[in-house]
mmCIF file of C-alpha atoms in Angstrom:
data_model
loop_
_atom_site.group_PDB
_atom_site.id
_atom_site.type_symbol
_atom_site.label_atom_id
_atom_site.label_comp_id
_atom_site.label_asym_id
_atom_site.label_seq_id
_atom_site.Cartn_x
_atom_site.Cartn_y
_atom_site.Cartn_z
ATOM 1 C CA LYS O 1 -88.272 -18.830 151.360
ATOM 2 C CA ARG O 2 -86.392 -16.076 152.573
ATOM 3 C CA LEU O 3 -85.811 -13.313 148.918
ATOM 4 C CA GLN O 4 -81.751 -12.708 150.565
ATOM 5 C CA ARG O 5 -81.350 -17.297 150.906
ATOM 6 C CA LEU O 6 -82.163 -16.969 146.780
ATOM 7 C CA ASN O 7 -79.338 -14.324 145.821
ATOM 8 C CA GLY O 8 -77.820 -15.345 143.396
ATOM 9 C CA MET O 9 -80.723 -17.172 140.758
ATOM 10 C CA PRO O 10 -80.591 -16.414 137.319
ATOM 11 C CA MET O 11 -82.702 -13.706 135.764
ATOM 12 C CA HIS O 12 -85.067 -15.507 133.942
ATOM 13 C CA LEU O 13 -86.159 -17.719 136.968
ATOM 14 C CA GLN O 14 -86.236 -14.452 138.875
ATOM 15 C CA GLN O 15 -89.855 -13.514 137.423
ATOM 16 C CA LEU O 16 -91.172 -16.761 138.706
ATOM 17 C CA VAL O 17 -90.296 -14.450 142.232
ATOM 18 C CA ARG O 18 -93.291 -12.509 144.127
ATOM 19 C CA PRO O 19 -93.067 -11.537 147.167
ATOM 20 C CA ALA O 20 -95.516 -12.973 149.142
ATOM 21 C CA GLY O 21 -96.435 -9.909 151.717
ATOM 22 C CA ILE O 22 -95.361 -6.334 152.251
ATOM 23 C CA MET O 23 -94.315 -6.271 156.576
ATOM 24 C CA ASP O 24 -91.831 -9.014 155.672
ATOM 25 C CA ASP O 25 -88.992 -11.060 151.989
ATOM 26 C CA SER O 26 -90.700 -14.079 152.080
ATOM 27 C CA ALA O 27 -91.511 -14.936 148.139
ATOM 28 C CA ARG O 28 -93.706 -16.500 146.053
ATOM 29 C CA VAL O 29 -92.345 -20.262 143.737
ATOM 30 C CA HIS O 30 -94.489 -21.046 141.073
ATOM 31 C CA VAL O 31 -91.678 -24.130 141.171
ATOM 32 C CA ASN O 32 -91.116 -25.949 137.558
ATOM 33 C CA LYS O 33 -88.437 -27.925 136.627
ATOM 34 C CA SER O 34 -85.870 -25.568 136.049
ATOM 35 C CA LEU O 35 -86.698 -23.544 139.313
ATOM 36 C CA LEU O 36 -86.472 -26.897 141.760
ATOM 37 C CA GLY O 37 -83.624 -27.643 140.078
ATOM 38 C CA TRP O 38 -81.496 -24.481 140.621
ATOM 39 C CA ILE O 39 -82.894 -25.067 144.257
ATOM 40 C CA LEU O 40 -81.350 -27.691 144.855
ATOM 41 C CA SER O 41 -78.670 -27.256 143.425
ATOM 42 C CA SER O 42 -77.818 -24.335 144.702
ATOM 43 C CA ILE O 43 -80.293 -22.936 148.148
ATOM 44 C CA ASP O 44 -77.770 -24.053 151.414
ATOM 45 C CA ASP O 45 -81.330 -24.096 153.782
ATOM 46 C CA GLU O 46 -81.795 -27.555 153.491
ATOM 47 C CA GLN O 47 -86.153 -26.442 154.672
ATOM 48 C CA ILE O 48 -86.491 -24.255 151.806
ATOM 49 C CA ARG O 49 -84.833 -27.370 149.454
ATOM 50 C CA LYS O 50 -87.188 -29.284 150.529
ATOM 51 C CA GLU O 51 -89.931 -27.093 151.298
ATOM 52 C CA ALA O 52 -89.537 -27.223 146.928
ATOM 53 C CA TYR O 53 -88.989 -30.900 146.848
ATOM 54 C CA VAL O 54 -92.224 -32.436 147.815
ATOM 55 C CA ALA O 55 -94.394 -29.318 146.342
ATOM 56 C CA GLN O 56 -92.884 -30.437 143.281
ATOM 57 C CA GLY O 57 -94.165 -33.903 143.465
ATOM 58 C CA SER O 58 -97.327 -32.890 145.377
ATOM 59 C CA TRP O 59 -100.580 -33.987 143.434
ATOM 60 C CA PRO O 60 -104.483 -33.258 143.689
ATOM 61 C CA GLN O 61 -106.287 -35.837 144.695
ATOM 62 C CA GLU O 62 -108.532 -35.225 141.618
ATOM 63 C CA ASN O 63 -105.850 -35.744 139.725
ATOM 64 C CA MET O 64 -105.281 -39.464 140.990
ATOM 65 C CA ARG O 65 -109.172 -40.501 140.617
ATOM 66 C CA GLU O 66 -108.608 -39.092 136.377
ATOM 67 C CA LEU O 67 -104.912 -41.111 136.822
ATOM 68 C CA ASP O 68 -106.603 -44.538 138.177
ATOM 69 C CA THR O 69 -109.061 -44.239 134.711
ATOM 70 C CA MET O 70 -106.151 -43.056 132.348
ATOM 71 C CA LEU O 71 -104.108 -46.428 134.005
ATOM 72 C CA ALA O 72 -107.882 -48.641 133.753
ATOM 73 C CA THR O 73 -108.203 -47.872 129.580
ATOM 74 C CA ARG O 74 -104.775 -49.037 128.751
ATOM 75 C CA HIS O 75 -105.695 -52.173 130.191
ATOM 76 C CA GLU O 76 -108.815 -52.270 128.929
ATOM 77 C CA LEU O 77 -106.776 -50.763 125.917
ATOM 78 C CA ALA O 78 -104.688 -53.993 125.457
ATOM 79 C CA LYS O 79 -106.995 -56.358 125.799
ATOM 80 C CA LEU O 80 -109.313 -54.776 122.877
ATOM 81 C CA VAL O 81 -106.081 -55.767 120.840
ATOM 82 C CA GLY O 82 -105.617 -59.572 122.494
ATOM 83 C CA GLU O 83 -102.070 -58.377 124.049
ATOM 84 C CA PRO O 84 -102.575 -60.066 128.002
ATOM 85 C CA SER O 85 -101.134 -55.996 129.392
ATOM 86 C CA PHE O 86 -99.941 -52.606 128.277
ATOM 87 C CA ALA O 87 -96.695 -53.847 129.735
ATOM 88 C CA HIS O 88 -96.405 -56.427 126.126
ATOM 89 C CA LEU O 89 -98.595 -53.927 124.049
ATOM 90 C CA LYS O 90 -96.467 -51.617 124.266
ATOM 91 C CA THR O 91 -93.548 -54.471 124.257
ATOM 92 C CA HIS O 92 -95.119 -56.218 121.255
ATOM 93 C CA MET O 93 -92.960 -54.109 119.247
ATOM 94 C CA MET O 94 -89.835 -54.334 120.053
ATOM 95 C CA LEU O 95 -86.728 -55.888 120.933
ATOM 96 C CA SER O 96 -87.646 -57.525 123.584
ATOM 97 C CA GLN O 97 -91.405 -58.937 122.704
ATOM 98 C CA HIS O 98 -92.024 -59.173 125.785
ATOM 99 C CA PRO O 99 -92.099 -57.344 129.699
ATOM 100 C CA GLU O 100 -90.132 -59.562 131.267
ATOM 101 C CA PRO O 101 -86.536 -59.527 129.990
ATOM 102 C CA VAL O 102 -86.616 -55.619 130.351
ATOM 103 C CA MET O 103 -87.793 -56.150 133.595
ATOM 104 C CA ARG O 104 -85.038 -58.917 133.679
ATOM 105 C CA PHE O 105 -82.888 -56.491 132.949
ATOM 106 C CA LEU O 106 -83.633 -53.537 135.023
ATOM 107 C CA ASP O 107 -83.687 -56.649 138.001
ATOM 108 C CA ASP O 108 -80.199 -57.308 137.011
ATOM 109 C CA LEU O 109 -78.755 -53.481 136.091
ATOM 110 C CA SER O 110 -80.203 -52.641 139.700
ATOM 111 C CA SER O 111 -78.486 -55.252 141.537
ATOM 112 C CA SER O 112 -75.340 -54.410 139.635
ATOM 113 C CA ILE O 113 -74.930 -50.966 140.275
ATOM 114 C CA ARG O 114 -76.376 -51.205 144.413
ATOM 115 C CA PRO O 115 -72.605 -52.016 145.567
ATOM 116 C CA GLN O 116 -71.740 -48.352 144.645
ATOM 117 C CA ALA O 117 -74.264 -46.571 144.549
ATOM 118 C CA GLU O 118 -74.435 -47.570 148.107
ATOM 119 C CA ALA O 119 -70.277 -46.483 148.118
ATOM 120 C CA GLU O 120 -71.723 -42.538 147.031
ATOM 121 C CA MET O 121 -74.315 -42.143 149.361
ATOM 122 C CA ALA O 122 -72.080 -43.080 152.162
ATOM 123 C CA TYR O 123 -69.639 -40.623 150.087
ATOM 124 C CA LEU O 124 -72.544 -37.879 150.660
ATOM 125 C CA GLN O 125 -73.502 -38.586 153.454
ATOM 126 C CA LYS O 126 -69.872 -37.733 154.703
ATOM 127 C CA ILE O 127 -69.657 -34.436 152.698
ATOM 128 C CA LYS O 128 -72.373 -33.388 154.341
ATOM 129 C CA ARG O 129 -71.572 -34.147 157.846
ATOM 130 C CA ARG O 130 -68.781 -31.782 157.043
ATOM 131 C CA TYR O 131 -70.584 -29.550 155.407
ATOM 132 C CA ASN O 132 -72.455 -29.007 157.948
ATOM 133 C CA ASN O 133 -69.837 -28.900 161.076
ATOM 134 C CA SER O 134 -71.332 -32.041 162.140
ATOM 135 C CA HIS O 135 -74.324 -29.605 163.668
ATOM 136 C CA VAL O 136 -77.253 -31.076 161.839
ATOM 137 C CA ALA O 137 -79.318 -34.871 163.590
ATOM 138 C CA ASP O 138 -79.643 -36.314 160.501
ATOM 139 C CA THR O 139 -77.165 -36.995 158.066
ATOM 140 C CA ARG O 140 -79.119 -39.037 155.584
ATOM 141 C CA ILE O 141 -79.371 -37.692 152.059
ATOM 142 C CA PHE O 142 -82.761 -36.868 151.466
ATOM 143 C CA GLY O 143 -84.402 -36.548 147.550
ATOM 144 C CA TRP O 144 -83.282 -32.373 148.777
ATOM 145 C CA ASP O 145 -80.671 -33.242 148.872
ATOM 146 C CA GLU O 146 -78.536 -35.285 146.598
ATOM 147 C CA SER O 147 -77.853 -32.516 144.086
ATOM 148 C CA ARG O 148 -76.204 -30.306 146.365
ATOM 149 C CA TYR O 149 -73.822 -32.775 147.741
ATOM 150 C CA ARG O 150 -73.486 -34.209 144.739
ATOM 151 C CA GLY O 151 -73.278 -30.951 143.115
ATOM 152 C CA MET O 152 -70.342 -30.125 146.516
ATOM 153 C CA ALA O 153 -68.732 -33.811 145.628
ATOM 154 C CA ASN O 154 -67.867 -33.284 141.910
ATOM 155 C CA ALA O 155 -66.544 -29.974 142.394
ATOM 156 C CA LYS O 156 -64.400 -31.420 145.052
ATOM 157 C CA GLU O 157 -63.522 -34.543 143.021
ATOM 158 C CA ASN O 158 -62.723 -32.709 139.506
ATOM 159 C CA LYS O 159 -61.321 -29.615 140.843
ATOM 160 C CA ALA O 160 -62.287 -27.716 137.841
ATOM 161 C CA ASP O 161 -63.348 -23.638 137.865
ATOM 162 C CA LEU O 162 -65.791 -24.611 135.475
ATOM 163 C CA ALA O 163 -66.219 -19.994 135.138
ATOM 164 C CA ALA O 164 -62.537 -21.201 132.898
ATOM 165 C CA VAL O 165 -64.013 -23.442 130.619
ATOM 166 C CA ARG O 166 -67.459 -21.149 130.068
ATOM 167 C CA GLU O 167 -64.593 -18.674 128.931
ATOM 168 C CA TYR O 168 -65.188 -21.143 125.455
ATOM 169 C CA LEU O 169 -68.782 -22.502 125.571
ATOM 170 C CA SER O 170 -70.813 -20.186 124.324
ATOM 171 C CA LEU O 171 -73.919 -20.702 122.892
ATOM 172 C CA ASP O 172 -72.412 -19.454 119.952
ATOM 173 C CA THR O 173 -69.478 -21.791 119.900
ATOM 174 C CA VAL O 174 -71.632 -25.209 121.138
ATOM 175 C CA LEU O 175 -73.950 -25.184 118.117
ATOM 176 C CA GLN O 176 -70.734 -24.754 115.514
ATOM 177 C CA GLY O 177 -69.357 -27.548 117.600
ATOM 178 C CA LEU O 178 -72.968 -29.450 117.606
ATOM 179 C CA SER O 179 -73.323 -28.783 113.654
ATOM 180 C CA HIS O 180 -69.131 -30.448 113.008
ATOM 181 C CA LEU O 181 -69.952 -32.817 115.420
ATOM 182 C CA ILE O 182 -73.270 -33.967 113.376
ATOM 183 C CA GLU O 183 -71.067 -34.281 109.579
ATOM 184 C CA ARG O 184 -68.632 -36.113 110.749
ATOM 185 C CA LEU O 185 -71.079 -38.326 111.989
ATOM 186 C CA PHE O 186 -73.901 -38.666 109.968
ATOM 187 C CA SER O 187 -72.648 -37.042 106.899
ATOM 188 C CA CYS O 188 -74.799 -33.740 107.486
ATOM 189 C CA THR O 189 -74.669 -30.336 106.991
ATOM 190 C CA VAL O 190 -75.675 -28.807 109.108
ATOM 191 C CA ARG O 191 -76.870 -24.550 108.086
ATOM 192 C CA GLN O 192 -79.334 -21.058 108.755
ATOM 193 C CA VAL O 193 -82.256 -20.460 106.012
ATOM 194 C CA SER O 194 -84.300 -17.621 105.799
ATOM 195 C CA MET O 195 -88.014 -17.846 106.863
ATOM 196 C CA LEU O 196 -90.280 -15.781 105.478
ATOM 197 C CA PRO O 197 -92.969 -12.448 106.241
ATOM 198 C CA GLY O 198 -94.936 -13.574 109.243
ATOM 199 C CA GLU O 199 -93.477 -17.361 109.237
ATOM 200 C CA SER O 200 -91.367 -16.853 112.873
ATOM 201 C CA TRP O 201 -93.456 -16.693 115.340
ATOM 202 C CA VAL O 202 -90.403 -13.800 117.368
ATOM 203 C CA PRO O 203 -90.805 -10.697 115.364
ATOM 204 C CA GLY O 204 -87.061 -10.082 114.773
ATOM 205 C CA GLU O 205 -83.635 -12.507 114.645
ATOM 206 C CA ALA O 206 -84.638 -14.238 118.431
ATOM 207 C CA VAL O 207 -86.198 -17.786 115.888
ATOM 208 C CA LYS O 208 -83.686 -19.055 113.710
ATOM 209 C CA LYS O 209 -84.125 -21.853 110.639
ATOM 210 C CA LEU O 210 -81.709 -24.140 110.222
ATOM 211 C CA GLU O 211 -82.394 -27.004 106.786
ATOM 212 C CA VAL O 212 -80.112 -30.397 107.447
ATOM 213 C CA THR O 213 -79.227 -32.203 104.218
ATOM 214 C CA HIS O 214 -77.693 -34.970 103.723
ATOM 215 C CA VAL O 215 -75.206 -35.899 101.414
ATOM 216 C CA ASP O 216 -77.090 -38.475 99.858
ATOM 217 C CA ARG O 217 -80.420 -38.479 100.240
ATOM 218 C CA GLY O 218 -81.561 -34.575 100.220
ATOM 219 C CA LEU O 219 -82.928 -32.544 102.373
ATOM 220 C CA LEU O 220 -83.758 -34.472 106.050
ATOM 221 C CA GLY O 221 -85.553 -32.014 107.204
ATOM 222 C CA HIS O 222 -85.683 -28.289 109.196
ATOM 223 C CA VAL O 223 -85.254 -27.336 112.290
ATOM 224 C CA TYR O 224 -87.117 -23.919 114.221
ATOM 225 C CA LEU O 225 -84.298 -23.032 116.724
ATOM 226 C CA ASP O 226 -85.743 -20.144 119.779
ATOM 227 C CA LEU O 227 -82.639 -20.723 122.452
ATOM 228 C CA TYR O 228 -83.546 -17.252 125.090
ATOM 229 C CA PRO O 229 -85.562 -16.209 127.493
ATOM 230 C CA ARG O 230 -88.038 -13.041 126.591
ATOM 231 C CA PRO O 231 -91.150 -11.960 128.719
ATOM 232 C CA GLY O 232 -94.033 -13.883 129.024
ATOM 233 C CA LYS O 233 -91.947 -16.379 127.076
ATOM 234 C CA PHE O 234 -92.202 -20.421 130.595
ATOM 235 C CA THR O 235 -89.089 -20.627 131.536
ATOM 236 C CA HIS O 236 -88.231 -24.251 130.750
ATOM 237 C CA ALA O 237 -86.741 -26.572 127.165
ATOM 238 C CA ALA O 238 -89.889 -27.521 124.809
ATOM 239 C CA HIS O 239 -88.661 -30.246 121.735
ATOM 240 C CA PHE O 240 -92.103 -29.760 119.076
ATOM 241 C CA THR O 241 -92.912 -31.792 116.085
ATOM 242 C CA ILE O 242 -94.714 -29.969 113.984
ATOM 243 C CA ARG O 243 -94.813 -31.313 110.681
ATOM 244 C CA CYS O 244 -93.809 -35.264 110.940
ATOM 245 C CA GLY O 245 -91.450 -36.548 108.743
ATOM 246 C CA ARG O 246 -93.468 -39.248 106.198
ATOM 247 C CA ALA O 247 -94.190 -41.216 101.833
ATOM 248 C CA LEU O 248 -96.622 -38.249 99.747
ATOM 249 C CA PRO O 249 -99.053 -40.440 98.916
ATOM 250 C CA GLY O 250 -99.123 -42.110 94.944
ATOM 251 C CA GLY O 251 -95.600 -42.062 94.927
ATOM 252 C CA GLY O 252 -95.342 -38.459 95.595
ATOM 253 C CA GLY O 253 -91.693 -37.936 97.046
ATOM 254 C CA ARG O 254 -91.459 -37.410 100.962
ATOM 255 C CA GLN O 255 -92.874 -35.244 103.384
ATOM 256 C CA ALA O 256 -89.857 -33.903 105.061
ATOM 257 C CA PRO O 257 -90.072 -33.150 108.755
ATOM 258 C CA LEU O 258 -89.905 -30.001 110.433
ATOM 259 C CA VAL O 259 -89.566 -29.627 114.542
ATOM 260 C CA ALA O 260 -89.049 -26.608 116.825
ATOM 261 C CA LEU O 261 -86.392 -26.946 119.541
ATOM 262 C CA VAL O 262 -87.276 -24.555 122.998
ATOM 263 C CA CYS O 263 -85.345 -23.303 125.605
ATOM 264 C CA ASN O 264 -83.572 -19.937 127.258
ATOM 265 C CA PHE O 265 -80.170 -20.409 127.694
ATOM 266 C CA SER O 266 -77.993 -17.057 128.512
ATOM 267 C CA ALA O 267 -77.745 -14.123 125.460
ATOM 268 C CA ALA O 268 -74.349 -14.465 124.014
ATOM 269 C CA ARG O 269 -73.931 -10.829 125.036
ATOM 270 C CA GLU O 270 -74.237 -12.253 128.758
ATOM 271 C CA GLY O 271 -71.252 -14.544 128.600
ATOM 272 C CA ALA O 272 -71.637 -18.625 128.404
ATOM 273 C CA VAL O 273 -73.672 -21.277 128.924
ATOM 274 C CA PRO O 274 -74.644 -21.898 132.108
ATOM 275 C CA HIS O 275 -76.040 -25.689 131.637
#
């Protein structure tokens, strides 16, 4: 992977790139979901996109043996509780009650959208052919092509100036908008509350605590927001349940849930949210 071909990489992803050699400009990258998404949507070089795509989809054979064991154990679990398969076990308490309606729905959905999907693939092939001035021998759309050329197609069709739109979408503005939306849709209020000493896992004000209350039901729970990148923090996004909500025994009321949302958005001082 040539370093100069990774120009434009967001700051929070650059920590995943390390020089591979002293005498050249190659780099070794740790491909996680965030970095892979950027490479597949932003890099012109098809070979780099292909290598990243194949690398993230590869796995050691030892993992396959573990997965086979897990599949067999899941089937044994279903049989123990009187179900013919794990699919029957999972759908038993769902609206479908059986896996067959789910499969029929998926098959019907696949058939109904196939013509549109084939038309979209043909359009992406046309963009690929035009963008490469017909210099590529194979204009089929591969897994490592889709994000790149779909982004080009969206830019061509929408003709939107995303940079101009982002000026109005700083992270604080987006959070305020979500709060207003939640209040109007669910009659819930979201407000920031102070934390006890030592409650946050990061010094300072990097982590915020939100309290969610309903107009009739009262306190619904709390949410920690850890939204900005920092050295040593993982670079993807995740949701963690710290404490589940439940009815307390003996009619003692209800335990409010506590969750954490951990992301890596650009800090407000760096501009608008790039997602």
